CSV table of C-alpha atoms in Angstrom, one decimal:
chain,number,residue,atom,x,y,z
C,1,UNK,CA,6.9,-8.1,-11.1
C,2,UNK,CA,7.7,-8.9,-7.6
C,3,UNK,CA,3.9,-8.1,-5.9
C,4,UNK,CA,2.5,-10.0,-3.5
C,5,UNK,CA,-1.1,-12.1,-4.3
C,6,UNK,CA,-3.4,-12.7,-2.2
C,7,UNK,CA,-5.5,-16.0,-1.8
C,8,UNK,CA,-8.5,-16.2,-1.1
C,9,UNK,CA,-10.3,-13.3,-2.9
C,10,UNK,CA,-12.7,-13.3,-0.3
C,11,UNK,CA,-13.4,-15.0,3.3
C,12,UNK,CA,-16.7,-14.8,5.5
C,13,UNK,CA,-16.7,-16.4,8.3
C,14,UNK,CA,-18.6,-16.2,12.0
C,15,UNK,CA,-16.7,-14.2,14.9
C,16,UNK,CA,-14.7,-16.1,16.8
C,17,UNK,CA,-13.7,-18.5,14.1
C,18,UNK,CA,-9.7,-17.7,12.7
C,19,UNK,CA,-9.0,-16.3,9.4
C,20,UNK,CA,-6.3,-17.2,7.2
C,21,UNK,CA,-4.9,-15.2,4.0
C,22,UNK,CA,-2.0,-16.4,1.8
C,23,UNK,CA,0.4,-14.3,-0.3
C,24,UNK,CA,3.0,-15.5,-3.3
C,25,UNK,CA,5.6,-13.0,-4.3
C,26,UNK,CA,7.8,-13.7,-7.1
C,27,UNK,CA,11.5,-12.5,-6.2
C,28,UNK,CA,13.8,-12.3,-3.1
C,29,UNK,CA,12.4,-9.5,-0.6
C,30,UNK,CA,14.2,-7.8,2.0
C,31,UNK,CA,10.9,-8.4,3.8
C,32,UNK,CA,6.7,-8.8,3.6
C,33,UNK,CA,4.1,-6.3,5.4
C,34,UNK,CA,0.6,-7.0,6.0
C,35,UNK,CA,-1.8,-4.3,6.0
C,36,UNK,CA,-5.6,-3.4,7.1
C,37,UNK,CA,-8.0,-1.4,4.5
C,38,UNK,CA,-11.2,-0.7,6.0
C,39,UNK,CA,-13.8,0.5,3.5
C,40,UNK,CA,-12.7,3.8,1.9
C,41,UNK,CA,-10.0,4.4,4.3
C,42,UNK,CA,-5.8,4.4,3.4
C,43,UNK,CA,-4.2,1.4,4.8
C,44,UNK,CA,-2.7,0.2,8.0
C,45,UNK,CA,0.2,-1.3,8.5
C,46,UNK,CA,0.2,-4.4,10.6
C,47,UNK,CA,3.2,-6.3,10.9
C,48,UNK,CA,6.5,-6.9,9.5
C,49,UNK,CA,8.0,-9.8,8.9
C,50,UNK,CA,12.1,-10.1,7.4
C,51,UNK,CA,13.4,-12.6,5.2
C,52,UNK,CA,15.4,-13.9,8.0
C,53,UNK,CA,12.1,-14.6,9.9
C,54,UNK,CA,10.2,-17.6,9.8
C,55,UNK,CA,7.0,-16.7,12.4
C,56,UNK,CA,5.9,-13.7,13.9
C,57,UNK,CA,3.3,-12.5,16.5
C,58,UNK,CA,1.4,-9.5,17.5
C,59,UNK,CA,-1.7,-9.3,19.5
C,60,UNK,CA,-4.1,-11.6,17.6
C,61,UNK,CA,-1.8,-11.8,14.3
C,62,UNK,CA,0.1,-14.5,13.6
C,63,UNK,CA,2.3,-13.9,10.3
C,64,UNK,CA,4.8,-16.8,8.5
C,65,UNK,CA,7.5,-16.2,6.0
C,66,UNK,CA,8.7,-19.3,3.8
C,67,UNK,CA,11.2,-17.7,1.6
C,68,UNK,CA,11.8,-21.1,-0.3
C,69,UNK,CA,8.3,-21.5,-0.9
C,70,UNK,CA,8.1,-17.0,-1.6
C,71,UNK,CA,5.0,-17.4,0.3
C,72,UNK,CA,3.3,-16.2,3.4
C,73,UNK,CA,0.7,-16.1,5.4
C,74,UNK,CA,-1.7,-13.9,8.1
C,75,UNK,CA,-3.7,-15.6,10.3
C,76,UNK,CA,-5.9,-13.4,12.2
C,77,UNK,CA,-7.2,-15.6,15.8
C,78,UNK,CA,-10.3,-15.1,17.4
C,79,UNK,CA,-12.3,-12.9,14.6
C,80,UNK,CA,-14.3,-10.2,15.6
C,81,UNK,CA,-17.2,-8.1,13.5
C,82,UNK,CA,-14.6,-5.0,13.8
C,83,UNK,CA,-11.9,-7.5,11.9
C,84,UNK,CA,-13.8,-6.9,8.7
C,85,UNK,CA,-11.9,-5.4,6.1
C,86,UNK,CA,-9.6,-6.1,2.9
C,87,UNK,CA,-6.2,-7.5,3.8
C,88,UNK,CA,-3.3,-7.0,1.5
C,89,UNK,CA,0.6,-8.1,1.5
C,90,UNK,CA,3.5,-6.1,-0.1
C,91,UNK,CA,7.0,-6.7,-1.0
C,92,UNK,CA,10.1,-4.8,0.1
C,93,UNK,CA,12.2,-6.0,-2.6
C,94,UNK,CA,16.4,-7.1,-2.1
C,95,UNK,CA,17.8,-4.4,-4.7
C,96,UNK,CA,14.4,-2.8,-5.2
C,97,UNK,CA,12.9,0.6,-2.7
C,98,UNK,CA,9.8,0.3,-4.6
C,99,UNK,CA,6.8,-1.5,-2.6
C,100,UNK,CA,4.0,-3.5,-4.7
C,101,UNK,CA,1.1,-4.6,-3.6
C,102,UNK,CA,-1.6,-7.5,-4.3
C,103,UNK,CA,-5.4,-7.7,-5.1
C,104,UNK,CA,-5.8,-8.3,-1.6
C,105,UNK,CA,-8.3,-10.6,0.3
C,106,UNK,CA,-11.9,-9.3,1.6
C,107,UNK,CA,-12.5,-10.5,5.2
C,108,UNK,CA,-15.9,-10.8,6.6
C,109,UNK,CA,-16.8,-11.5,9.9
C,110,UNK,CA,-20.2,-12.3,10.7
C,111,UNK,CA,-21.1,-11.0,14.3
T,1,UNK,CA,2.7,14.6,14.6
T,2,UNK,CA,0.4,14.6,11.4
T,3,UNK,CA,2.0,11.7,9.5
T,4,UNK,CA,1.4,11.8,6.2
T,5,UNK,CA,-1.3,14.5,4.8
T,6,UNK,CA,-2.6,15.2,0.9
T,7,UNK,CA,-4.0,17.8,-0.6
T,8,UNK,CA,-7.0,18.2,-1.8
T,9,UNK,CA,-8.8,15.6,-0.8
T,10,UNK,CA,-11.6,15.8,-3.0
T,11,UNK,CA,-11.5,16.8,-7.0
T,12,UNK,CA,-13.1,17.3,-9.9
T,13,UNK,CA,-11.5,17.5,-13.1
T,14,UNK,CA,-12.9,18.0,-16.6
T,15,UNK,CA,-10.6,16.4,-19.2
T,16,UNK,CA,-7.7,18.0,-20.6
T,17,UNK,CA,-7.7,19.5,-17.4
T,18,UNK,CA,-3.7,19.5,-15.3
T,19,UNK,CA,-3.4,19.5,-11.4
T,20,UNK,CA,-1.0,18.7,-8.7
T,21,UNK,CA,-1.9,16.6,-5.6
T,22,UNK,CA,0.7,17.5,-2.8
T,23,UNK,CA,2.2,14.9,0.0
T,24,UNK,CA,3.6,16.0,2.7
T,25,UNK,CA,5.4,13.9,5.9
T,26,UNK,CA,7.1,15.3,9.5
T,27,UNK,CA,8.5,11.8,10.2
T,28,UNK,CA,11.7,12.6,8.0
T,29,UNK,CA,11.2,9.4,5.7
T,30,UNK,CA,13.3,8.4,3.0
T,31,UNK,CA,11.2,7.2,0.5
T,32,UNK,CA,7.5,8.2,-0.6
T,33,UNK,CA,5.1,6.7,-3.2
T,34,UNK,CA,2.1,7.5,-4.9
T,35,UNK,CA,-0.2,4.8,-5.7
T,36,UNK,CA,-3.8,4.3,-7.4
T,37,UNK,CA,-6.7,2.3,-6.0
T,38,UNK,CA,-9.7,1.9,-8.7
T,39,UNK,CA,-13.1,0.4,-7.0
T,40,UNK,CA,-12.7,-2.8,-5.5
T,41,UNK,CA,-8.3,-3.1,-6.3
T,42,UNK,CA,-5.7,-3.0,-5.0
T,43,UNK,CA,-3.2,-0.5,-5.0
T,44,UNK,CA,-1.2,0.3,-7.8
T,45,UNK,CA,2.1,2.0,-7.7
T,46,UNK,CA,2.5,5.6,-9.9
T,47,UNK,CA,6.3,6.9,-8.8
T,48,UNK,CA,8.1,6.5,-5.6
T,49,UNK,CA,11.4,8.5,-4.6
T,50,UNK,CA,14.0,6.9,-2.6
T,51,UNK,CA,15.1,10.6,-1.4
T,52,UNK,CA,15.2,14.2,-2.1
T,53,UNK,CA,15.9,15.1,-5.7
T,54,UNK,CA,15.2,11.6,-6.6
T,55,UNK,CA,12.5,9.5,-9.0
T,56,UNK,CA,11.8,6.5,-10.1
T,57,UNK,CA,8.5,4.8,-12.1
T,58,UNK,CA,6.6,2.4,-10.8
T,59,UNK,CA,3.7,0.0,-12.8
T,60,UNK,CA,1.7,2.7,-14.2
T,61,UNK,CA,3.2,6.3,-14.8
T,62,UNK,CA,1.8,7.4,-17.7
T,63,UNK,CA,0.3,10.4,-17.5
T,64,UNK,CA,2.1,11.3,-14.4
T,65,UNK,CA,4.8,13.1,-13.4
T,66,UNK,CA,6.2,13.8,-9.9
T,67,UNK,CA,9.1,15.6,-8.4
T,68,UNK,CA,10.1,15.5,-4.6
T,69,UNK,CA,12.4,19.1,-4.1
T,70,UNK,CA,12.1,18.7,-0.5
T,71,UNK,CA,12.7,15.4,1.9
T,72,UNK,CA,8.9,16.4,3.2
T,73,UNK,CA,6.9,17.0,0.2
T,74,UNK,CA,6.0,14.9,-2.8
T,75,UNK,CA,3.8,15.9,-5.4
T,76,UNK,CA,2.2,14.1,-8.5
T,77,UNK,CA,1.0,15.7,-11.4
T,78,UNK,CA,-1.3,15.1,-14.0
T,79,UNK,CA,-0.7,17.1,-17.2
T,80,UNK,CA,-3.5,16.4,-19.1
T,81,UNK,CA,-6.7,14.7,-17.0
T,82,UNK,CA,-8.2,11.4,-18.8
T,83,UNK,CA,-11.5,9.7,-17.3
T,84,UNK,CA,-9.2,6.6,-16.8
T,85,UNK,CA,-7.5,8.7,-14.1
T,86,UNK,CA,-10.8,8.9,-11.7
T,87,UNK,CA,-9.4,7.2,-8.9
T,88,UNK,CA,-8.1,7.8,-5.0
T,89,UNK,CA,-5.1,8.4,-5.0
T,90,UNK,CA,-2.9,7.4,-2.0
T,91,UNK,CA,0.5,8.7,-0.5
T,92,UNK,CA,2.8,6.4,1.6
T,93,UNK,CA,6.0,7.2,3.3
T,94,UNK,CA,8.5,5.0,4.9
T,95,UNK,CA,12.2,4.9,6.7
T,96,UNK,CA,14.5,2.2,5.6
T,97,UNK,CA,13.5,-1.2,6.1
T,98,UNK,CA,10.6,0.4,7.7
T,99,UNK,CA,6.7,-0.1,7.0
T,100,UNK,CA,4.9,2.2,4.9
T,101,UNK,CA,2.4,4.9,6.7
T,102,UNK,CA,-0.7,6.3,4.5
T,103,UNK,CA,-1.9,9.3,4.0
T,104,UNK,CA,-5.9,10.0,4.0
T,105,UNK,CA,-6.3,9.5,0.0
T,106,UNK,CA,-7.4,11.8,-2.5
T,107,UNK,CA,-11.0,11.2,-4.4
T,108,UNK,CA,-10.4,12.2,-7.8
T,109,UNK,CA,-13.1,12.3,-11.2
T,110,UNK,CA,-12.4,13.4,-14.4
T,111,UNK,CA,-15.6,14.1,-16.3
């Protein structure tokens, strides 16, 4: 299966204070999302990132792709309370429409 | 634009019970999915189509079905409910290349 995993489970930390998230995927991907589940909610989609890409931004999101490692990572700068929510990564697979996701990682931000 | 919408949102089944939960998009996506999130999971993908007339199975379709007659609409059916199937059920569409967009969910128990 080519679906993303998350690492850590779970992540408290204080606001203000940056969060980072991992994610291993298995095969070679067209390219990785990040999404945003608050509790009860569908997702969000947050960013993009293609396999030709190595670092992307937006806002307070900082995303890296290291397709020889077939991992990745979200760093979110600057926490605040409103950041809390479960993170999750998904695959766009080279050959492959269908879109897997992970566990995910539960972020907590203390206020 | 609505996005993506489902319908119902809320059900209760009794077992042996069928239903169909309907997806429907106005962004003129290619490809849709259906996906499963038990308590505290991630998502788990059902069926995705990669266009009209078209299906495919994704981790867990047993006890599914789906069909996509028209671009807009994608519906999943169960034929015969199991408590293993109380879930919330999400929809996702997305262009090519593109990331996915989510609808609302759909809260389903099978007693």
């Amino acid at each position: 299966s080519q679906q993303g995993e998350e690492d850590p489970q779970a992540l408290s930390i204080q606001e203000g204070e940056n969060a980072t998230m991992n994610c291993s995927y298995k095969t070679s991907i067209n390219n990785l999302q990040w999404y945003r589940q608050n509790s009860g909610r569908g997702l969000v989609h947050l960013i993009l990132i293609r396999s030709n890409e190595r670092e992307k931004h937006s806002g307070r999101l900082r995303v890296t792709l290291d397709t020889s490692k077939k991992s990745s990572s979200l760093l979110i700068t600057a926490s605040r309370a409103a950041d809390t929510a479960s993170y999750f990564c998904a695959t766009d697979a080279y050959n492959n429409n269908d879109m897997r996701f992970g566990a995910g990682t539960r972020l907590t931000v203390k206020p | 634009n609505a996005g993506v919408t489902q319908t119902p949102k809320f059900r209760v089944l009794k077992t042996g019970q069928s239903m169909t939960l309907l997806c429907a998009q106005d962004m003129n996506h290619e490809y849709m999915y259906w996906y499963r999130q038990d308590p505290g999971m991630g998502l788990r993908l059902i069926h995705y189509s990669v266009g009209e007339g078209t299906t495919a199975k994704g981790e867990v379709p047993d006890g599914y079905n789906v069909s996509r007659l028209k671009k807009q609409n994608f519906l999943l059916g169960l034929e015969s409910a199991a408590p293993s199937q109380t879930s919330v059920y999400f929809c996702a569409s997305r262009g090519i290349g593109a990331g996915l967009s989510f609808g609302p969910g759909t809260r389903l128990t099978v007693t």
